[in-house]
CSV table of C-alpha atoms and ligand atoms in Angstrom, one decimal:
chain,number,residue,atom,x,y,z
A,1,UNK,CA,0.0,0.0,0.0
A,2,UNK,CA,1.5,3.3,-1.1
A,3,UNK,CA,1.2,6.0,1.5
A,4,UNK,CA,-1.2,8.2,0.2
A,5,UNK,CA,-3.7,5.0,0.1
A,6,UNK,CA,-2.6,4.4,3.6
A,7,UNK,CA,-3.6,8.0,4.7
A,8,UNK,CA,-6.5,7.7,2.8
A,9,UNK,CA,-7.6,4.5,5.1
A,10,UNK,CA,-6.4,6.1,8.0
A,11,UNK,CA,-8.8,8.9,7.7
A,12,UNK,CA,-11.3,6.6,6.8
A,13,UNK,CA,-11.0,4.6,10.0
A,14,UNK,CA,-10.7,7.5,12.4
A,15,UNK,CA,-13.7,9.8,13.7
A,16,UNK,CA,-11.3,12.5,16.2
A,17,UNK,CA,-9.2,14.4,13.8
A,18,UNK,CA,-6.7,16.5,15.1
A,19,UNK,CA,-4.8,19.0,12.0
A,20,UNK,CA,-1.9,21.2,13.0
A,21,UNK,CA,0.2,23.6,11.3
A,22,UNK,CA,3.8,25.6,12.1
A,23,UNK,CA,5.0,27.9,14.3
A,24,UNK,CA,5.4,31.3,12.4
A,25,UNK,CA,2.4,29.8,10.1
A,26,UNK,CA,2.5,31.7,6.5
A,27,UNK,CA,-0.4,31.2,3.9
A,28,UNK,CA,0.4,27.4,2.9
A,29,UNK,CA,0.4,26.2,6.0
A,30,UNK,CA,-3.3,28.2,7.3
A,31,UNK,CA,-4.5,27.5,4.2
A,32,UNK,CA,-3.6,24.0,4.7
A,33,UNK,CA,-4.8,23.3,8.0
A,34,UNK,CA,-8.4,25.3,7.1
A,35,UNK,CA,-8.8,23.5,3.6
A,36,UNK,CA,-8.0,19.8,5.7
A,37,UNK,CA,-10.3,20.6,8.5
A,38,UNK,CA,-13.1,21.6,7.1
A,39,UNK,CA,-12.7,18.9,4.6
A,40,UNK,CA,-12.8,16.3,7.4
A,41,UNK,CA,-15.5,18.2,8.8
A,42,UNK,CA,-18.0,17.8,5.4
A,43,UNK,CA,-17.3,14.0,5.5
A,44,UNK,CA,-18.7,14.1,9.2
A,45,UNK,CA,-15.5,14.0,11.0
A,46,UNK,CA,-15.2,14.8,14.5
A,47,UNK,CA,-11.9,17.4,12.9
A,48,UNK,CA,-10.4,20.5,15.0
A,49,UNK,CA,-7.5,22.7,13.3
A,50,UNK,CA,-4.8,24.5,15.1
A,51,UNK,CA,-1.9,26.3,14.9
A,52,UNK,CA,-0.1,27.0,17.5
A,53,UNK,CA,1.0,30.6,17.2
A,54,UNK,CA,-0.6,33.8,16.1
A,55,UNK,CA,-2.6,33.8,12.9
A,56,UNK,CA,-1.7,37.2,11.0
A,57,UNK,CA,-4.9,39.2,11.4
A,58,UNK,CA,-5.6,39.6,7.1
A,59,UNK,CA,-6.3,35.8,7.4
A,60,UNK,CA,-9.3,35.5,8.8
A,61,UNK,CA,-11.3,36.7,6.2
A,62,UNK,CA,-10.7,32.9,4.5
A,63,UNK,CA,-13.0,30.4,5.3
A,64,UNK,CA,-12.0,28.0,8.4
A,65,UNK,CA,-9.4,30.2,9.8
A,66,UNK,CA,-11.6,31.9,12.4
A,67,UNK,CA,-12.5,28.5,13.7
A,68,UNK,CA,-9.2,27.5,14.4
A,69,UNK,CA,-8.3,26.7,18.0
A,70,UNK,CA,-6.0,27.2,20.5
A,71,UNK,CA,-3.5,24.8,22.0
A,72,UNK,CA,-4.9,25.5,25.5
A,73,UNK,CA,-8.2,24.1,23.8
A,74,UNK,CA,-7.2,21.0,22.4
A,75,UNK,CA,-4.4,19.8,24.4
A,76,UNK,CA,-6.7,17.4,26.4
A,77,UNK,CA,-7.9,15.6,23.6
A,78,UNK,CA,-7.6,11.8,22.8
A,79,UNK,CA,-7.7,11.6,18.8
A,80,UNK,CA,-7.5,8.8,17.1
A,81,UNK,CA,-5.6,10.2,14.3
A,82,UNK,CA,-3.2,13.8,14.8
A,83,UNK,CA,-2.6,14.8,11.2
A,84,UNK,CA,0.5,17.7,11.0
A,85,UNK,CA,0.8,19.8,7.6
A,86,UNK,CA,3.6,22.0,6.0
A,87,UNK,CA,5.9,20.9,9.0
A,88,UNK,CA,9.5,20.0,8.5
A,89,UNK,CA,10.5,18.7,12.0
A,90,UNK,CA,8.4,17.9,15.1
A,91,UNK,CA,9.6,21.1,16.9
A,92,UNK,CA,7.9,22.9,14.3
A,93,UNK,CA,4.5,22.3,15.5
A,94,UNK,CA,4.9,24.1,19.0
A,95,UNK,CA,3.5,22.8,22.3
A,96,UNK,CA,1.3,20.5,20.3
A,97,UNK,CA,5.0,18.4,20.0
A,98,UNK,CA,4.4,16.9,23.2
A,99,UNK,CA,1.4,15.3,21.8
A,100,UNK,CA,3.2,13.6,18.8
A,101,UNK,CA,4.7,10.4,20.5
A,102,UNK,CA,0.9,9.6,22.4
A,103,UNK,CA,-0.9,9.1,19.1
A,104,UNK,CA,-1.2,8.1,15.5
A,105,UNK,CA,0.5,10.9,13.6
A,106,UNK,CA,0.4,11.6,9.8
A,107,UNK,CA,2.7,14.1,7.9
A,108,UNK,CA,1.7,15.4,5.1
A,109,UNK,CA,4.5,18.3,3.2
A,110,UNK,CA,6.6,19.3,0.6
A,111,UNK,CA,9.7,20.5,2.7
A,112,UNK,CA,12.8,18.2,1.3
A,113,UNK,CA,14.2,18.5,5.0
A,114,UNK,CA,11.3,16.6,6.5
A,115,UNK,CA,12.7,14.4,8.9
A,116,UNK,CA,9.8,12.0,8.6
A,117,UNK,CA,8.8,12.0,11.8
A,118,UNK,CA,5.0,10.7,11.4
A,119,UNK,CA,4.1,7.0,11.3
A,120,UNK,CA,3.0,7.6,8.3
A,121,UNK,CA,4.9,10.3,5.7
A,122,UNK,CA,3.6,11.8,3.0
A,123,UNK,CA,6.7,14.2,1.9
A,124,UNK,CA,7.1,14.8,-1.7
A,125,UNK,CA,9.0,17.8,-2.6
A,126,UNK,CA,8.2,17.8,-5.6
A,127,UNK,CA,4.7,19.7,-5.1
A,128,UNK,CA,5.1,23.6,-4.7
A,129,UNK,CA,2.8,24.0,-1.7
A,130,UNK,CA,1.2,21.4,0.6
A,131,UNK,CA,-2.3,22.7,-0.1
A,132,UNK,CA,-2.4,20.9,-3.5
A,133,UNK,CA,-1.6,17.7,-1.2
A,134,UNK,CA,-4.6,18.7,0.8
A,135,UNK,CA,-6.7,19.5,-2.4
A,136,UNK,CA,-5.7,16.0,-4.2
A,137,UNK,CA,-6.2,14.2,-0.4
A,138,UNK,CA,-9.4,16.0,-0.1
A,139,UNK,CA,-10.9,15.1,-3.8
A,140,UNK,CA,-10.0,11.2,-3.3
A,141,UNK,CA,-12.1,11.6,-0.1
A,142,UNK,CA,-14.8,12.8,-2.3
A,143,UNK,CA,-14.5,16.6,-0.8
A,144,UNK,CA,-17.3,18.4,-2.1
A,145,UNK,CA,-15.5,22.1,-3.0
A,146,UNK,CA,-17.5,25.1,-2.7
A,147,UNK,CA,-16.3,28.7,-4.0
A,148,UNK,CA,-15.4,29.3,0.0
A,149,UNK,CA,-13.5,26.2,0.5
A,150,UNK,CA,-11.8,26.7,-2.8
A,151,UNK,CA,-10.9,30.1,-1.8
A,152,UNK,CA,-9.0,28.6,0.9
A,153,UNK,CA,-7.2,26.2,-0.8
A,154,UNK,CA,-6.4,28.2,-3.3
A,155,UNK,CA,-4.4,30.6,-0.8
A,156,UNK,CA,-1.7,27.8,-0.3
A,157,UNK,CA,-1.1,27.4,-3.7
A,158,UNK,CA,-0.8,31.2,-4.5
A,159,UNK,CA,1.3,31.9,-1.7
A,160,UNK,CA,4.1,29.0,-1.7
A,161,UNK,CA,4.3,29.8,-5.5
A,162,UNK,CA,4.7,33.2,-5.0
A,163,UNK,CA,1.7,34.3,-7.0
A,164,UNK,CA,2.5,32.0,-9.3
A,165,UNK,CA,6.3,33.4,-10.5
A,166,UNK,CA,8.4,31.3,-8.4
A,167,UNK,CA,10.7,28.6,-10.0
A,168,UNK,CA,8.4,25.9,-8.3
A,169,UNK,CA,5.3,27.2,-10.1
A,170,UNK,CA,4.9,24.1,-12.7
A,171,UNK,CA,1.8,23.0,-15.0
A,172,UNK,CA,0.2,20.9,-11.6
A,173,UNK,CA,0.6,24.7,-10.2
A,174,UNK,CA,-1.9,26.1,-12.9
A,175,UNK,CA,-3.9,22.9,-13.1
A,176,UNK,CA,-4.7,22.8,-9.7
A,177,UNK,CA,-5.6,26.4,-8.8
A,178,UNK,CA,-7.2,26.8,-12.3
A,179,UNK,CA,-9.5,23.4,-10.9
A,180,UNK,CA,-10.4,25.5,-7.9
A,181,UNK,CA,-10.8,28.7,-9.6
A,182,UNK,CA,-13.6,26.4,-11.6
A,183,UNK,CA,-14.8,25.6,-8.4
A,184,UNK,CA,-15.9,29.3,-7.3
A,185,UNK,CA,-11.9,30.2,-6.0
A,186,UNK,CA,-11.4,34.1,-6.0
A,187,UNK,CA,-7.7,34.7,-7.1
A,188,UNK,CA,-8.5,38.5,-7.2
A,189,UNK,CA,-10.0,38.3,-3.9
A,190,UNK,CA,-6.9,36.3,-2.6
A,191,UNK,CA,-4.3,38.9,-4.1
A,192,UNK,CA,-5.9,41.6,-2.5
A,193,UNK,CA,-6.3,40.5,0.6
A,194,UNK,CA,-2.5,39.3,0.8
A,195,UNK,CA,-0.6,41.4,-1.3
A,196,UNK,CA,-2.8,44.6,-0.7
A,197,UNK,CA,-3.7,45.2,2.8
A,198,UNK,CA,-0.4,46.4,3.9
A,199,UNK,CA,-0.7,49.7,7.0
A,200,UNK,CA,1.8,52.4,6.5
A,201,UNK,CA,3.8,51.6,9.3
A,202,UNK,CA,5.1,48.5,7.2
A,203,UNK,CA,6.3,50.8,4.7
A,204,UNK,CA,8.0,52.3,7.1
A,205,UNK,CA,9.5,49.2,8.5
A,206,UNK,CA,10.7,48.3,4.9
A,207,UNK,CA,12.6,51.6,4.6
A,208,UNK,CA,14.5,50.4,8.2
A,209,UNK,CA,15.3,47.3,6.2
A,210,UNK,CA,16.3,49.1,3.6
A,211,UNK,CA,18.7,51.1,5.3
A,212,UNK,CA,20.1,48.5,6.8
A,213,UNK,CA,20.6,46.8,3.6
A,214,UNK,CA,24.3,45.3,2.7
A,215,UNK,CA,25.3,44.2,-1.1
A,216,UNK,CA,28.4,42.2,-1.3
A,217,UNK,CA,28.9,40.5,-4.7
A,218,UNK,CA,25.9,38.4,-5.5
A,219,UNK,CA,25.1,38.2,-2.0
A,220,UNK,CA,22.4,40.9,0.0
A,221,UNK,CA,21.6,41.2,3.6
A,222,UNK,CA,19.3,43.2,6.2
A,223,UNK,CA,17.9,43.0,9.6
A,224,UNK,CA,15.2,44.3,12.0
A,225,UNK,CA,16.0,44.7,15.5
A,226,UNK,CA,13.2,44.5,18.2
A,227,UNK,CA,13.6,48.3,18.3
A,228,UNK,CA,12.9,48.8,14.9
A,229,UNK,CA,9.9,46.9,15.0
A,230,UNK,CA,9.1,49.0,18.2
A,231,UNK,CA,9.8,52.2,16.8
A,232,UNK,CA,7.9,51.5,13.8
A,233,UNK,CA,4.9,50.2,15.5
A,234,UNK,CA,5.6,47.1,14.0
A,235,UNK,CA,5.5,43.3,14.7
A,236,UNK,CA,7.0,40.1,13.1
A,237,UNK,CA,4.3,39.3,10.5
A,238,UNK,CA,4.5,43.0,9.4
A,239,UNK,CA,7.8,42.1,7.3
A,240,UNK,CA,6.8,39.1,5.7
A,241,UNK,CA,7.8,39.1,1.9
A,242,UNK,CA,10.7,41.7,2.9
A,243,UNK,CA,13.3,39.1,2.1
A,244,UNK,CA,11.5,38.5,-1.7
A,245,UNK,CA,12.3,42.2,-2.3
A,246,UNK,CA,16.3,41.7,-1.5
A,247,UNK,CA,16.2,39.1,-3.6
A,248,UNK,CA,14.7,40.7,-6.5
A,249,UNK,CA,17.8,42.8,-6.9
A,250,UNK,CA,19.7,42.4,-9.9
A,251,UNK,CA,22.5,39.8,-9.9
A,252,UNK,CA,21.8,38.9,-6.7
A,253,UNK,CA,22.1,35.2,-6.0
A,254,UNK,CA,21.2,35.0,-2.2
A,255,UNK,CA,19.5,37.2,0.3
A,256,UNK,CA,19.3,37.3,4.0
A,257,UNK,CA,17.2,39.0,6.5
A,258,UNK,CA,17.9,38.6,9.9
A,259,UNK,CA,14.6,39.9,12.5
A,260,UNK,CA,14.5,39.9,16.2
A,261,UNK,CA,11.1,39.6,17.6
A,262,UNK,CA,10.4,39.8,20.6
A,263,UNK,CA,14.1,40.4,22.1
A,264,UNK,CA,16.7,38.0,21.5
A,265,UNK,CA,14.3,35.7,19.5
A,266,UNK,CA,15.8,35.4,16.6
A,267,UNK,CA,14.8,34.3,12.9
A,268,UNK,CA,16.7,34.1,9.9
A,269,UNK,CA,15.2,34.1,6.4
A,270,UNK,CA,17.3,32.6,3.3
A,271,UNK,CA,16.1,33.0,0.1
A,272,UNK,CA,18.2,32.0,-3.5
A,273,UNK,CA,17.9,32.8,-6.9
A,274,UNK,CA,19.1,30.3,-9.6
A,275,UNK,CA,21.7,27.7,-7.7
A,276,UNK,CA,22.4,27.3,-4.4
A,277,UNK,CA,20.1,25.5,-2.4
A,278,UNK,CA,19.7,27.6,0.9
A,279,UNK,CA,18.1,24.8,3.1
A,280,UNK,CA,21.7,23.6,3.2
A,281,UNK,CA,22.1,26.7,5.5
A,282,UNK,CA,19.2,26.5,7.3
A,283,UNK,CA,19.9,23.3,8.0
A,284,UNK,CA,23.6,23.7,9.5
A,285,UNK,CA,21.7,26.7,11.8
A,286,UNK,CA,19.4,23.5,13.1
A,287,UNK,CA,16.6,25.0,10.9
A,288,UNK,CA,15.3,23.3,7.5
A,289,UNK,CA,13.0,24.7,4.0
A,290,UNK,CA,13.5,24.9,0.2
A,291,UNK,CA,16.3,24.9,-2.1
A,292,UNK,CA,15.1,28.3,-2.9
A,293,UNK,CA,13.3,29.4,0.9
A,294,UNK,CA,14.5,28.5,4.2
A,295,UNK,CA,15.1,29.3,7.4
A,296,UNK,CA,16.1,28.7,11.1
A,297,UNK,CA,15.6,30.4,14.0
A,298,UNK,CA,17.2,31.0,17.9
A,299,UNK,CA,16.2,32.5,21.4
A,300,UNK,CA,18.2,33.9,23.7
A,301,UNK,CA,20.7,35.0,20.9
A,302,UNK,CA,21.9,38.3,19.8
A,303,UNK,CA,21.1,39.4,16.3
A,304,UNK,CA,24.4,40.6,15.2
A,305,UNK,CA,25.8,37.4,15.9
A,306,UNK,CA,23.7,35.5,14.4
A,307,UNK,CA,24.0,37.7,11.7
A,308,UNK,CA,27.8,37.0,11.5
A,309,UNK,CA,27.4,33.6,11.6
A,310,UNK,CA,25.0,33.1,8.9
A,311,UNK,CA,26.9,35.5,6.7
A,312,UNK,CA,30.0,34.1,7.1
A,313,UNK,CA,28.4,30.6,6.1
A,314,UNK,CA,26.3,31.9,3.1
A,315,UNK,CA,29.7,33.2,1.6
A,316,UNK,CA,31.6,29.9,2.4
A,317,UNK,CA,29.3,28.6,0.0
A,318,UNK,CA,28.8,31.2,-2.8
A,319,UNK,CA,32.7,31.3,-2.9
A,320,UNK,CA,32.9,27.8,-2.8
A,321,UNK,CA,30.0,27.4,-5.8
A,322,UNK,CA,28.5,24.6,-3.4
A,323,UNK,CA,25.1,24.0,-4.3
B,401,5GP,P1,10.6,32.1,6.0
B,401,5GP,O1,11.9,32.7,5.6
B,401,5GP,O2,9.5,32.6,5.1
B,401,5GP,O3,10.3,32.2,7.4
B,401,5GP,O4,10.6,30.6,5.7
B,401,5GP,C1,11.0,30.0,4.4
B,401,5GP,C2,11.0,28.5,4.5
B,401,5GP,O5,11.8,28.0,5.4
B,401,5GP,C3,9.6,28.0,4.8
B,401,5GP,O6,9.4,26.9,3.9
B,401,5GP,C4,9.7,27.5,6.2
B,401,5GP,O7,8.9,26.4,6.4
B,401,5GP,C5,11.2,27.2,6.4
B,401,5GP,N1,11.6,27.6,7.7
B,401,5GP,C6,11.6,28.9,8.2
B,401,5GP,N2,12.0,28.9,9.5
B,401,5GP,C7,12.3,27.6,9.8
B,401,5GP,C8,12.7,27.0,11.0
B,401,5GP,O8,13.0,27.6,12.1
B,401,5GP,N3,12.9,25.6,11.0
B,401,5GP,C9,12.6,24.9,9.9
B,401,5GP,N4,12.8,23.6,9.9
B,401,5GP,N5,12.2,25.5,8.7
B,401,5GP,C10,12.0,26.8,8.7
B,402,MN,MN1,4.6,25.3,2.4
């Protein structure tokens, strides 16, 4: 039995359905979690979602995400089946990792750096966002898709492809959001919401990052301090997609931005243009991601050495041309 037929027997077996997503959830993973649980929840499933962390506020116009619980509400529960999506490592998934070992977990993701720490694994890097996972999961269950639940879904796949411009954006890419764009899916709707909705003070935040900003070679780097998020009025989920913009520089092969939020909580965000596969850094920090997207993060560090560190590394391996 392959494991997606296993999974699909699985679900089919178990009533109590727990989903959870990451820490520092972006639009794959919410989108993910929503699209799952409320696709458990049409086939009569006894399905909660969670993520354990903050959901950016411009979410929660998406169907599901609302509804999505805390960890303080589901951490006495006995399911029969914990399903975790868009998750590299256990850590990823908060305070909900103490569950993991107690029951039947499935992984479901598209991180090469999974560590495969389900029972069962669904990891197949080869898909650009783990919401088409969910969306061909879903359909083999015999998911009925509405234009709100298709909305949702679609939101994974728009996002982890980068609005469809990213080098992972293939023909399933376009197959599967045009499907759900059949299915009542509001790509205009979704664009606005994400990429349209930012306050001023983010602006503002960006020009910090800006004037942090070092080029070296084909390499770029920033970073945000707690203060400047303070200053700025700021907070973590305000500089999302900062990093994209480095990157979009010309000749530019890698860029870095290093954020602090809160104090000495660190987070480092690797992104790459054409060769060198970044979750190779990540990874060496004790963090994971894409060849193209990654990232790792500390507490109780300092920023500029973290900053030093990663630096340092990043160049070992653009000098080096290791890939
Ligand atoms: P971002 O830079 O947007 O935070 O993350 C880019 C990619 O790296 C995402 O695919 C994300 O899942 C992964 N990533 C970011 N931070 C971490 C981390 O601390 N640990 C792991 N394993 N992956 C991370
Ligand atoms: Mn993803």
């Amino acid at each position: 039995m392959n494991k997606f037929t296993a999974i699909l027997s699985q679900i089919n077996e178990s009533q109590d359905i727990l989903v959870i997503g990451h820490v520092m959830p972006d639009g794959d993973d919410i989108s993910s979690v929503t699209s799952l649980t409320l696709g458990l929840r049409q086939l009569g499933k006894n399905c909660f979602g969670s993520i354990d962390y903050t959901i950016p506020e411009y979410y929660k116009v998406f169907a599901g995400v609302s509804e999505l619980r805390s960890y303080e509400d589901l951490c006495d529960l006995t399911p029969q089946l914990i399903i975790v999506v868009d998750s590299s490592s256990p850590d990823r998934v908060g305070r909900f990792q103490s569950m993991l070992p107690h029951h039947k977990t499935v992984v479901i993701d598209h991180h090469a750096t999974n560590t495969l720490f389900g029972d069962t694994n669904w990891v197949d890097a080869s898909y650009a966002a783990t919401a088409q996972m969910v969306y061909t999961l879903n359909k083999a269950l015999g998911v009925v898709y509405d234009s709100e639940l298709a909305t949702t879904n679609f939101v994974g796949i728009a996002t982890d492809s980068g609005f469809f411009r990213f080098s992972n954006t293939d023909e399933r890419v376009f197959k599967d959001a045009a499907e759900l764009v059949r299915f009542g899916a509001q790509p205009y709707f979704v664009a606005a919401t994400i990429l349209e909705n930012k306050r001023p003070e983010q602006m503002r935040l960006y020009c910090t990052m800006v004037s942090h900003m070092i080029l070296e070679d084909s390499l770029v780097y920033s970073w945000l301090s707690y203060e400047d998020y303070l200053q700025n009025d700021c907070v973590e989920d305000d500089s999302t997609g900062f990093v994209g913009e480095m990157r979009s520089l010309k000749d530019i092969e890698v860029a870095i931005l290093v954020t602090e939020f809160p104090k000495n909580e660190i987070h480092v965000s690797l992104r790459s243009k054409n060769w060198l596969d970044v979750s190779k850094i990540a990874s060496i920090l004790g963090g994971g991601g894409h060849a193209r997207a990654a990232g790792c993060s500390f507490k109780g560090a300092e920023l500029k050495n973290v900053l030093n560190e990663v630096v340092g590394l990043t160049k070992d391996f653009l000098q080096g041309g290791i890939k």
